[in-house]
PDB file of C-alpha atoms and ligand atoms in Angstrom:
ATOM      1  CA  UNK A1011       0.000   0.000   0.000  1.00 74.00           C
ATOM      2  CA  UNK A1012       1.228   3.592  -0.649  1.00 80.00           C
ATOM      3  CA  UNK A1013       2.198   5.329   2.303  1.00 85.00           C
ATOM      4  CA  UNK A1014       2.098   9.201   2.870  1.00 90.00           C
ATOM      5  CA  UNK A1015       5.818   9.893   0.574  1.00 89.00           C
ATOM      6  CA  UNK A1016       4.309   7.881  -2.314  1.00 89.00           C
ATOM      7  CA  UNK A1017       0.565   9.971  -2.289  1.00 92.00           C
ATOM      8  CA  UNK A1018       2.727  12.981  -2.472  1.00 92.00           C
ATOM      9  CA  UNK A1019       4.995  11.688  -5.173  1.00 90.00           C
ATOM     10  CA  UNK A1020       1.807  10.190  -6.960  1.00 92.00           C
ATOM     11  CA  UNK A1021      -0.493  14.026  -6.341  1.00 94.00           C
ATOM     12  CA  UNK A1022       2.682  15.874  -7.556  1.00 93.00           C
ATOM     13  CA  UNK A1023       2.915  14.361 -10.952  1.00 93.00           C
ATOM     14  CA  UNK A1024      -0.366  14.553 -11.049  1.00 95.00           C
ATOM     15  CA  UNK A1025      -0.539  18.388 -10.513  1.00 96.00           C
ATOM     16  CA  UNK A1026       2.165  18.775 -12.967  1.00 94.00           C
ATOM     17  CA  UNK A1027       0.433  16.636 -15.857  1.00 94.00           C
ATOM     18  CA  UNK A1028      -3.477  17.635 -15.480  1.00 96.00           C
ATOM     19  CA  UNK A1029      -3.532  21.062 -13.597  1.00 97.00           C
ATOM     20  CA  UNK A1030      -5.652  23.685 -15.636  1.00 97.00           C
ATOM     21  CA  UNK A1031      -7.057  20.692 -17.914  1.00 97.00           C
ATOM     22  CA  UNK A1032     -10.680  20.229 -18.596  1.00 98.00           C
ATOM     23  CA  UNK A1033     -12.622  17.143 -18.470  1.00 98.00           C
ATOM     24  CA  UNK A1034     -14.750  16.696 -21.345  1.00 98.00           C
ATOM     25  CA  UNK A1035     -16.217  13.487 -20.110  1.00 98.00           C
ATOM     26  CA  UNK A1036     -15.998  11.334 -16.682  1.00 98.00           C
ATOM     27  CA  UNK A1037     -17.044   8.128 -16.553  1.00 97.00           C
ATOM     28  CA  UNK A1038     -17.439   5.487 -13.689  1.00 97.00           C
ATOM     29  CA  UNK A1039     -16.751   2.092 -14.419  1.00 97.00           C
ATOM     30  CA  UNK A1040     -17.450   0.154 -10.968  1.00 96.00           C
ATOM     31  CA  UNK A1041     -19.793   1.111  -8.951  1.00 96.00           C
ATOM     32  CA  UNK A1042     -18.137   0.045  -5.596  1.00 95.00           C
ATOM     33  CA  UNK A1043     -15.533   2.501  -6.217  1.00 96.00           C
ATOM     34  CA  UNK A1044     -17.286   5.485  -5.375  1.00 97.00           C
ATOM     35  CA  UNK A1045     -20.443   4.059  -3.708  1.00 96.00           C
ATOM     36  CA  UNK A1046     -21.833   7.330  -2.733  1.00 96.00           C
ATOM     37  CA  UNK A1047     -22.947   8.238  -6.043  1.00 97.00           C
ATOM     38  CA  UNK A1048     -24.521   6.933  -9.352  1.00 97.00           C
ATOM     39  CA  UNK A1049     -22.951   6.436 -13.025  1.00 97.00           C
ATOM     40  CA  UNK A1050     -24.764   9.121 -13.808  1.00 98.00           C
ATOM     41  CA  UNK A1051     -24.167  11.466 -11.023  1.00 97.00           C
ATOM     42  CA  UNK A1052     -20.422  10.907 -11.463  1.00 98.00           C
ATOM     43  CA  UNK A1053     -20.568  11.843 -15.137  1.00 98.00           C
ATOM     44  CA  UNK A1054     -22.858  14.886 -14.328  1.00 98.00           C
ATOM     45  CA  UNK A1055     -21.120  16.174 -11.697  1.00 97.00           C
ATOM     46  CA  UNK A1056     -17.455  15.913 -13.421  1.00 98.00           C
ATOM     47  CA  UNK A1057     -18.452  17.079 -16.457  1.00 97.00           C
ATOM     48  CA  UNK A1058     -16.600  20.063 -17.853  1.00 97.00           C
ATOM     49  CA  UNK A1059     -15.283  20.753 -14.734  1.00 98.00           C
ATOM     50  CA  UNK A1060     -11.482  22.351 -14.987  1.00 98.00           C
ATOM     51  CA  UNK A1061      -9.253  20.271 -12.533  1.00 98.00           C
ATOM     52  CA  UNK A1062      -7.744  23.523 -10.570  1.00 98.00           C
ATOM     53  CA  UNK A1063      -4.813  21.536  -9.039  1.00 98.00           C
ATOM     54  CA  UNK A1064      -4.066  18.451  -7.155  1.00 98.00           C
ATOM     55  CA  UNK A1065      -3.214  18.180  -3.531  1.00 97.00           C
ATOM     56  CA  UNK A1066      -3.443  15.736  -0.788  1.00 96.00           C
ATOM     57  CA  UNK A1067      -4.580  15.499   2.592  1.00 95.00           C
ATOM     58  CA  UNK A1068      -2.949  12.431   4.844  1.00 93.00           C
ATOM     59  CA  UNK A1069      -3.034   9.451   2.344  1.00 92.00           C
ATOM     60  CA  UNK A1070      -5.625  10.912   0.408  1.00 95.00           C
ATOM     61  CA  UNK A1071      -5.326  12.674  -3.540  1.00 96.00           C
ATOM     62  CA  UNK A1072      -7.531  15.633  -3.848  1.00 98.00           C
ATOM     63  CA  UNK A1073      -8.483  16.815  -7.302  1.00 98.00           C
ATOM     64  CA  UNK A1074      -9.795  20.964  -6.583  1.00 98.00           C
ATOM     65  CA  UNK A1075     -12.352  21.216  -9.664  1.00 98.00           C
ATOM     66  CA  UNK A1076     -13.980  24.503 -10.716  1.00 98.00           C
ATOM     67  CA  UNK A1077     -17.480  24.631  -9.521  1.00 97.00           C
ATOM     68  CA  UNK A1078     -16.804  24.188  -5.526  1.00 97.00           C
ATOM     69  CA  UNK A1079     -16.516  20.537  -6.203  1.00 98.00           C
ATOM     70  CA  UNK A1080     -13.293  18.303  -5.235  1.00 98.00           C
ATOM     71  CA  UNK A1081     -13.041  14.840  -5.955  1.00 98.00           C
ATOM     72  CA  UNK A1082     -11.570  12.590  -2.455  1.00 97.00           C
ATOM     73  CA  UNK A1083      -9.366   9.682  -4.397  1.00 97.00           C
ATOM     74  CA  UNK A1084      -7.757   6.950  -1.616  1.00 95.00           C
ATOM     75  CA  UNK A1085      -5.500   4.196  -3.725  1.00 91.00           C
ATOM     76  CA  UNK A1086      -5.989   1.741  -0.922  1.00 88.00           C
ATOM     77  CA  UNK A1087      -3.841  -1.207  -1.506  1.00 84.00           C
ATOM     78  CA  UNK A1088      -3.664  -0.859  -5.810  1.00 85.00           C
ATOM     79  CA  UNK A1089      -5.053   1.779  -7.009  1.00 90.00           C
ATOM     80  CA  UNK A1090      -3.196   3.645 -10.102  1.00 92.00           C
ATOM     81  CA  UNK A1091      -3.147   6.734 -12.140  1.00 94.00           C
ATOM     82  CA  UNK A1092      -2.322   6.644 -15.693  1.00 94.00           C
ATOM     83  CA  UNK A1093      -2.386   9.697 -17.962  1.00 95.00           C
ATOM     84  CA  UNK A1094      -3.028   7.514 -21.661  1.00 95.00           C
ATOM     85  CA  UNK A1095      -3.148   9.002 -25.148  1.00 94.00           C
ATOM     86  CA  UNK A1096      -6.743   7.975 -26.979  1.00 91.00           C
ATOM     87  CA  UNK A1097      -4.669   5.358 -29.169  1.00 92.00           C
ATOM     88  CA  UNK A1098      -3.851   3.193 -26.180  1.00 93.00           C
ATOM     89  CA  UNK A1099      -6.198   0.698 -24.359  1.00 93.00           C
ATOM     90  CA  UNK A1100      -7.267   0.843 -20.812  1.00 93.00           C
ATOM     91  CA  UNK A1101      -5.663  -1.401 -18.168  1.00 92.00           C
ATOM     92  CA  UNK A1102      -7.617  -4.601 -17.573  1.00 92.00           C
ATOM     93  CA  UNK A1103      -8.571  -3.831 -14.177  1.00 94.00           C
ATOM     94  CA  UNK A1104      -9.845   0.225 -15.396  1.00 95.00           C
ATOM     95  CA  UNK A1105     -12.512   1.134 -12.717  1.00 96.00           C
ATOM     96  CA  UNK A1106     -13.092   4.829 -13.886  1.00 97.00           C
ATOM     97  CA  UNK A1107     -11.714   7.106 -16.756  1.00 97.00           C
ATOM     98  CA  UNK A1108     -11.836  10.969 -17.302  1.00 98.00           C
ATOM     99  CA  UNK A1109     -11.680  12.053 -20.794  1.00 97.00           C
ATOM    100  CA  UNK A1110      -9.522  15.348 -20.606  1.00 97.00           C
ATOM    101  CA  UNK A1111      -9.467  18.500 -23.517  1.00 95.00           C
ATOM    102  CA  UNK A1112      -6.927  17.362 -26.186  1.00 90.00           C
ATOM    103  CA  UNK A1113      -7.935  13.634 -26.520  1.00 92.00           C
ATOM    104  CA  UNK A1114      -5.950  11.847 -23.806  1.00 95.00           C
ATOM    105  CA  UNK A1115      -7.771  10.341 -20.713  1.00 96.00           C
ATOM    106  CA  UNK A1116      -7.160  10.064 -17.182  1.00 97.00           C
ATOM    107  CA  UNK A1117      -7.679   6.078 -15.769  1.00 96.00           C
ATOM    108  CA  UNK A1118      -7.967   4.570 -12.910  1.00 96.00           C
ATOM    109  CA  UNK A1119      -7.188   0.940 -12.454  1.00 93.00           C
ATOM    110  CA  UNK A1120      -7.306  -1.149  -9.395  1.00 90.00           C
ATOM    111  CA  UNK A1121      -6.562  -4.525  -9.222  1.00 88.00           C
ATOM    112  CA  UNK A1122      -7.322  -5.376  -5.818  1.00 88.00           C
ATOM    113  CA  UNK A1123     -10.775  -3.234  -5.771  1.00 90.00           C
ATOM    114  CA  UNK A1124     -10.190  -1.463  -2.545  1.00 92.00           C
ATOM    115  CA  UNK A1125      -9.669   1.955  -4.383  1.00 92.00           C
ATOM    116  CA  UNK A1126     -12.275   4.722  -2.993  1.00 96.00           C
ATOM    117  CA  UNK A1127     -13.491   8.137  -4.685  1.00 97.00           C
ATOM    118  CA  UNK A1128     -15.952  10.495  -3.505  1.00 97.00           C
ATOM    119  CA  UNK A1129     -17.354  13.749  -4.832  1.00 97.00           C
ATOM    120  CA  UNK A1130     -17.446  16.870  -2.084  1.00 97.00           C
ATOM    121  CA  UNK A1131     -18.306  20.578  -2.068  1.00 97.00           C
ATOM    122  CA  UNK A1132     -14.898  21.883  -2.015  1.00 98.00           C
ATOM    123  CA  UNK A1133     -16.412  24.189   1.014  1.00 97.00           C
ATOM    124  CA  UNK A1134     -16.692  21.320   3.129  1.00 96.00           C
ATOM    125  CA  UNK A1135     -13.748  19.439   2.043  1.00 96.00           C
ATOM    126  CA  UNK A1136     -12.179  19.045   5.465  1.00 94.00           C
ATOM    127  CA  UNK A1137     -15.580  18.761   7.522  1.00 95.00           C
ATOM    128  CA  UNK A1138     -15.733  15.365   5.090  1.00 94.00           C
ATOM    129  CA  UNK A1139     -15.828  11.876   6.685  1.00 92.00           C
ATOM    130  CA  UNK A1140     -12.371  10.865   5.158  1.00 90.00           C
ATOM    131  CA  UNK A1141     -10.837  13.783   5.568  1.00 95.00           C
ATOM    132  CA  UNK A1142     -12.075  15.267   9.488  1.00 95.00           C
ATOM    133  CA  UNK A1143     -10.272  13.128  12.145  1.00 94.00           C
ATOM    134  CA  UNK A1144      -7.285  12.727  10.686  1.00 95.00           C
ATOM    135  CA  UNK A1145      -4.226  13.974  12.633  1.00 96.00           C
ATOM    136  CA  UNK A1146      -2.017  16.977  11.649  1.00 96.00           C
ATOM    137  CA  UNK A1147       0.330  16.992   8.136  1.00 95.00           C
ATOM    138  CA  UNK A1148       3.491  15.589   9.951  1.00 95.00           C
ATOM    139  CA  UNK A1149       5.345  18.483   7.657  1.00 95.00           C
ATOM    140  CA  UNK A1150       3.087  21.443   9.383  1.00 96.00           C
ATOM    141  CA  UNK A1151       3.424  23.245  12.356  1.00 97.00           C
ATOM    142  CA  UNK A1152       0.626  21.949  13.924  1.00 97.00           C
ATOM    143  CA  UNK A1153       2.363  18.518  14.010  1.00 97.00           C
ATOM    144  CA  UNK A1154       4.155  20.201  17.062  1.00 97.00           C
ATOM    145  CA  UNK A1155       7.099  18.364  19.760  1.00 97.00           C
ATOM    146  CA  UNK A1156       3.694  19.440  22.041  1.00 97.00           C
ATOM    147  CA  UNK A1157       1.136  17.934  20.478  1.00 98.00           C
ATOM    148  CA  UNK A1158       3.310  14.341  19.526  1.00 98.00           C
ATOM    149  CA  UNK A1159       3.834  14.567  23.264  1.00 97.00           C
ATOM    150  CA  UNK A1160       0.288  14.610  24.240  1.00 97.00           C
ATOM    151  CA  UNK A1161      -0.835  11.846  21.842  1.00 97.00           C
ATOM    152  CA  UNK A1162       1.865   9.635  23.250  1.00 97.00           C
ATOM    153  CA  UNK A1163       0.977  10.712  27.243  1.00 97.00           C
ATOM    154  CA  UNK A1164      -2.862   9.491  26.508  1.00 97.00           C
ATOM    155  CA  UNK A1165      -2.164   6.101  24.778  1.00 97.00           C
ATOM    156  CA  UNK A1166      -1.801   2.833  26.208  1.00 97.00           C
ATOM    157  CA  UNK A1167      -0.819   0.887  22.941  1.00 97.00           C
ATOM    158  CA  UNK A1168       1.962  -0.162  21.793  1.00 97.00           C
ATOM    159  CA  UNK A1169       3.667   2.182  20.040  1.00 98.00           C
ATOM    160  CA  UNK A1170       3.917   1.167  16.758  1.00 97.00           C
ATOM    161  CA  UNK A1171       0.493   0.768  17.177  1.00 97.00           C
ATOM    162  CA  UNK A1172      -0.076   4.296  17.799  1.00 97.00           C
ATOM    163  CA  UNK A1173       1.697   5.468  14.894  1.00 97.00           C
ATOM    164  CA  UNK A1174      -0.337   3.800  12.456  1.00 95.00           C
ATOM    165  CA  UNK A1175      -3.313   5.410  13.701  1.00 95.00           C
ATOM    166  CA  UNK A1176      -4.196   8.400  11.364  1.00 93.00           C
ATOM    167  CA  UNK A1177      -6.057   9.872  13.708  1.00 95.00           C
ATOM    168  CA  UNK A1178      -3.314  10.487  15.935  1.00 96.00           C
ATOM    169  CA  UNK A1179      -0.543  10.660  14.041  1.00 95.00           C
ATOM    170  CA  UNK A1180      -0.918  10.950   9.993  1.00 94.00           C
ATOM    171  CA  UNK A1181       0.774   9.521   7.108  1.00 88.00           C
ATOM    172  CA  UNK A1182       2.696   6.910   8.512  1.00 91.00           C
ATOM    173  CA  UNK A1183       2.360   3.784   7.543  1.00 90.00           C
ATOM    174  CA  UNK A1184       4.194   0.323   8.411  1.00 92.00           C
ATOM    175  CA  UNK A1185       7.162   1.057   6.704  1.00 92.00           C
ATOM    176  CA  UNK A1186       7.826   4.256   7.951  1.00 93.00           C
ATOM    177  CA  UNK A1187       6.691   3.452  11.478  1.00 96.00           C
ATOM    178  CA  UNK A1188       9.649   0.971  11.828  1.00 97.00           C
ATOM    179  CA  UNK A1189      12.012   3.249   9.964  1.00 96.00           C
ATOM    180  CA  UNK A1190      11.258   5.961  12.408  1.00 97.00           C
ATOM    181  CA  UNK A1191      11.667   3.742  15.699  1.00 98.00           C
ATOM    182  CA  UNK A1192      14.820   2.757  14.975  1.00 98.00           C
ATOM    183  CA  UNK A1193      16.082   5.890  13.776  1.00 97.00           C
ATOM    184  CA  UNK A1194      14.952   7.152  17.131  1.00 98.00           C
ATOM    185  CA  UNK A1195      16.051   3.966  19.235  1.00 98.00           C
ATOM    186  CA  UNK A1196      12.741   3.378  20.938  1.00 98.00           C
ATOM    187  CA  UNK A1197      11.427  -0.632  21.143  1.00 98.00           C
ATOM    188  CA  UNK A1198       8.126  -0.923  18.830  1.00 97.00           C
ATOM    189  CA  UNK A1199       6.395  -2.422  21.713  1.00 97.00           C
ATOM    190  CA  UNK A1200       6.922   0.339  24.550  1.00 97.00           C
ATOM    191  CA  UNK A1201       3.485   1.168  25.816  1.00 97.00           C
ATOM    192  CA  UNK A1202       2.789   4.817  23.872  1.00 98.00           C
ATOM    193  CA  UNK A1203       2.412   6.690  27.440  1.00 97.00           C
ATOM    194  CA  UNK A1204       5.480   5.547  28.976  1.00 97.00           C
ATOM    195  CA  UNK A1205       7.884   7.462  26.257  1.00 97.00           C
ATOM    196  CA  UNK A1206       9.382   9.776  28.091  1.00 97.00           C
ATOM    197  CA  UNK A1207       9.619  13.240  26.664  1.00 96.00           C
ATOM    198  CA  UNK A1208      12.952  13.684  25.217  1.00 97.00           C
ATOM    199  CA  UNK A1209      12.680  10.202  23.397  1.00 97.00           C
ATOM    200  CA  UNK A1210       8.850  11.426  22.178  1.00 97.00           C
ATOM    201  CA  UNK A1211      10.551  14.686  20.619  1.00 97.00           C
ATOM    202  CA  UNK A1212      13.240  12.674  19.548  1.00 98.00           C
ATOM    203  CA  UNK A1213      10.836  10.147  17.802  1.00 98.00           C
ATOM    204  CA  UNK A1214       8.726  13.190  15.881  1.00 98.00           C
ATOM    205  CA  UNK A1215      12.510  14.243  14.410  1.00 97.00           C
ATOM    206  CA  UNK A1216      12.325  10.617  12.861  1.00 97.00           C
ATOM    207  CA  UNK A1217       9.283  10.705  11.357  1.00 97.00           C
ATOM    208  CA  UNK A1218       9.406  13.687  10.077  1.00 96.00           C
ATOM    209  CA  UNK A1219      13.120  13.197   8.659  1.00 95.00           C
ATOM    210  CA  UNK A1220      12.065   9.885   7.178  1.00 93.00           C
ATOM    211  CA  UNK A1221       9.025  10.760   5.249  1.00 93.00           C
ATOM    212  CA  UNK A1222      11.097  13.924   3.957  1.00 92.00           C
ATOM    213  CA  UNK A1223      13.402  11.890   2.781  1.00 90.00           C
ATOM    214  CA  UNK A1224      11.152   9.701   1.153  1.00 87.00           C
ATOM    215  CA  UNK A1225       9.438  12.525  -0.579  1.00 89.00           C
ATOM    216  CA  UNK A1226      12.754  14.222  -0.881  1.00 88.00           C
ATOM    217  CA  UNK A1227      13.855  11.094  -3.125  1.00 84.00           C
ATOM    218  CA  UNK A1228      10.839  10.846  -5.118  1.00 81.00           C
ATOM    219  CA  UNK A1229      11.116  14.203  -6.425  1.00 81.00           C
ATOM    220  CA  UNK A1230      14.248  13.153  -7.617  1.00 80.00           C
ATOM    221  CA  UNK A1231      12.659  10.486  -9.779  1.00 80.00           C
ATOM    222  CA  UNK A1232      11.339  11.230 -13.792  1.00 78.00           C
ATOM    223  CA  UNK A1233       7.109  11.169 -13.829  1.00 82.00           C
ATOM    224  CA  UNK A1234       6.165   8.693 -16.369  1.00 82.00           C
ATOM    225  CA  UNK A1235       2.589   9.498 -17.281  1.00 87.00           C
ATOM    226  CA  UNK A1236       1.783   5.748 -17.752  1.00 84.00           C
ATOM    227  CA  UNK A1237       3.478   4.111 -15.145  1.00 78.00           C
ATOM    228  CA  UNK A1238       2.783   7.012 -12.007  1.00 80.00           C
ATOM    229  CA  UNK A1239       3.410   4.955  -9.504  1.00 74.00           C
ATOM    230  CA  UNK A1240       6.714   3.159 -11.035  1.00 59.00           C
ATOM    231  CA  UNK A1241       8.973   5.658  -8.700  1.00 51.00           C
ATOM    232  CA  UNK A1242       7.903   4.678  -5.794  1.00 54.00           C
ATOM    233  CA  UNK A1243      10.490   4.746  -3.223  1.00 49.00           C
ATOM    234  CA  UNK A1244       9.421   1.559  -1.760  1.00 48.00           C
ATOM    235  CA  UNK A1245       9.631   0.145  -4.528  1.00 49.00           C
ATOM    236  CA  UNK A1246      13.292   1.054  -5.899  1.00 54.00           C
ATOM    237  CA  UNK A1247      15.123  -2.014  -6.910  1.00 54.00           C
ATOM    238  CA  UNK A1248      17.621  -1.250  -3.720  1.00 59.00           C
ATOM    239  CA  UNK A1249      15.766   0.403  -0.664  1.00 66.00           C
ATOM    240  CA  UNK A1250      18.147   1.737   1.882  1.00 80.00           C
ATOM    241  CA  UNK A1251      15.860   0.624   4.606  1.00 91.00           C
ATOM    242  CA  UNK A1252      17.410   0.354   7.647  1.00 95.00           C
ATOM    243  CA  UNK A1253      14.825  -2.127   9.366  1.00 96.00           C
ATOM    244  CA  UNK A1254      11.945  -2.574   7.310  1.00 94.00           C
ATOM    245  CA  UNK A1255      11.542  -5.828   5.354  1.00 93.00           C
ATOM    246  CA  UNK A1256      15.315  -7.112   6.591  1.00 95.00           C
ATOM    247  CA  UNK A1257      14.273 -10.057   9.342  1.00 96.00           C
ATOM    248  CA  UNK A1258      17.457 -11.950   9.827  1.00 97.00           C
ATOM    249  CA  UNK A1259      19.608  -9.388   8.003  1.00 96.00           C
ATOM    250  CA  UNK A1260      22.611  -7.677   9.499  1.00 97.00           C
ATOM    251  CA  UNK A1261      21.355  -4.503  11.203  1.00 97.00           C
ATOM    252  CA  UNK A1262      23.363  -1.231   9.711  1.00 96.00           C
ATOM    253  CA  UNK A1263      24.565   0.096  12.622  1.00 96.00           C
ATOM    254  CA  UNK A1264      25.691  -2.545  15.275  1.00 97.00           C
ATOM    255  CA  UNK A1265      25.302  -6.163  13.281  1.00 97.00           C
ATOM    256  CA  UNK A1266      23.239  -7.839  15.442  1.00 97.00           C
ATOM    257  CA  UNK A1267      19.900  -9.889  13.317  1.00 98.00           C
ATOM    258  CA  UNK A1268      16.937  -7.525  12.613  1.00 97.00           C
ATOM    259  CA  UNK A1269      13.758  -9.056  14.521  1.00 97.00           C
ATOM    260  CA  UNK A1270      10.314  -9.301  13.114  1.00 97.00           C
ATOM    261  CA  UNK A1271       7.614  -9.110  15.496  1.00 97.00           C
ATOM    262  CA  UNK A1272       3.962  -9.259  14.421  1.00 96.00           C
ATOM    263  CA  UNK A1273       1.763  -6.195  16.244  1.00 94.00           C
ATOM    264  CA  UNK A1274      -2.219  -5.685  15.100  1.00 91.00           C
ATOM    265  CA  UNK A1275      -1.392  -8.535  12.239  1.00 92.00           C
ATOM    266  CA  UNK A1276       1.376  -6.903  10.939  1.00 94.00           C
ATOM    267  CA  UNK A1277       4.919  -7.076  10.691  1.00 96.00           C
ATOM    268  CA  UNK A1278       7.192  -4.613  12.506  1.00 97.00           C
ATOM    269  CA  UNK A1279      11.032  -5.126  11.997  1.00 97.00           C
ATOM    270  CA  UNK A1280      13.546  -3.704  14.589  1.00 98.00           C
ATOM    271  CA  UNK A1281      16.849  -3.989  15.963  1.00 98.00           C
ATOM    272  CA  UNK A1282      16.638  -5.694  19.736  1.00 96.00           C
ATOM    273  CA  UNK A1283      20.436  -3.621  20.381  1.00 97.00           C
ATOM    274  CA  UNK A1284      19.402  -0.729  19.439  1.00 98.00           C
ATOM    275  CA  UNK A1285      16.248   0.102  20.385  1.00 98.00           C
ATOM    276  CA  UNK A1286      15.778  -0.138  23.741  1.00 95.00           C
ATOM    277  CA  UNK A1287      12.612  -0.033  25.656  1.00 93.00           C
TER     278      UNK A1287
HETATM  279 ZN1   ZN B1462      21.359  -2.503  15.883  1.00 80.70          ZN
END
């Protein structure tokens, strides 16, 4: 699943590609994708709209239309993007398409059929369902050494646990929750409220540093209009991951076997030397 770097990466190049274009024609393919309205809603409501620019809010790709109308675009676990010239055929899997000024489409293909979209009054955007509980943009102010604090002091789960909880603390996910621990030397299993405060500031450095480098790095990468999501940092031939995905392997700084644990069903990874409870 994409995780906050790879939304950014994946809303950038789509800012840069279809910002200021017009959609001549929308078209939903499956209804479960965006439940909330009908195949002919979606086309109505799409239609000729101007896509003003793309942004995102926690994992989620926001399309600002003309007309007070934003479309709310989650990838879930496969969702993809593809900007396709008119010659070239849809991807098996195409669950909606957007027919853009010039000829070329917009797709949206989704193997796994978790993918969600959802049509808002861009006035209400952030009073939305998806969008309303989620915690603070880890890169914003708001996302303060005070306010990481006071999530930690009121939690009694684990703390991996914790960080995966977009409510609390947004955008990372379970790569970037072990990549963080260890960069801040705190076990993945402490109980949340029992970090004390210089290893909690200590531990919002780490995010923070490791989903800017993530996003730092993906800026670095080409956009390929048909393949949006083939620069994913995750999924770079050689990921410099310190932790993540490396049971057994030597850990980077002192040697010793990088653990896997399982927490909520899924995998943490972390250095038993290192990070210390
Ligand atoms: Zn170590």
């Amino acid at each position: 699943m994409p995780e906050l770097p790879e939304v950014e990466s994946i809303s950038r190049s789509l800012d840069a590609l279809v910002r200021g274009r017009r959609i001549a024609a929308a078209e939903l393919l499956r209804q479960r994708l965006a439940p909330d309205v009908t195949f002919d809603g979606f086309a109505a409501t799409l239609r000729d709209r101007t896509i003003n620019f793309v942004h995102r809010r926690g994992k989620h790709i926001l399309f600002d239309l003309t007309g007070d109308t934003t479309l709310i675009v989650h990838l879930r676990m496969s969702g993809r993007f593809s900007l396709l010239p008119a010659e070239r055929e849809n991807p098996k899997f195409t669950h909606a398409q957007f027919h853009l000024d010039g000829g070329d489409r917009l797709v949206f293909d989704d193997q796994r059929h978790f993918g969600l979209m959802k049509i808002v009054p861009t006035a209400q955007l952030f009073e939305s369902k998806e969008l309303a509980k989620l915690a603070p943009e880890p890169f914003s102010d708001e996302f303060s050494t005070g306010y990481f604090c006071g999530v930690l002091k009121a939690s009694k789960k684990p703390l991996k646990e914790l960080l995966l909880d977009q409510t609390r603390v947004c955008g990372v996910g379970n790569i970037y929750a072990s990549e963080a621990m260890f960069a801040a030397g705190i076990h993945p299993g402490i109980r949340a409220e029992v970090v004390s405060k210089p290893r909690a500031a200590r531990l919002r450095e780490a995010v923070i540093a490791v989903l800017r480098e993530a996003v730092d790095f993906a800026a670095t990468l080409p956009v390929d209009p048909e393949n949006l999501e083939g620069s994913y940092f995750s999924g770079s031939d050689d990921p410099k991951w310190y932790v993540y995905d490396r049971e057994n392997e030597p850990c980077r700084n002192c040697n010793s076997p990088i653990i896997r644990i399982k927490q909520a069903g899924r995998s943490t990874y972390f250095c038993r030397i290192c990070q210390r409870r």
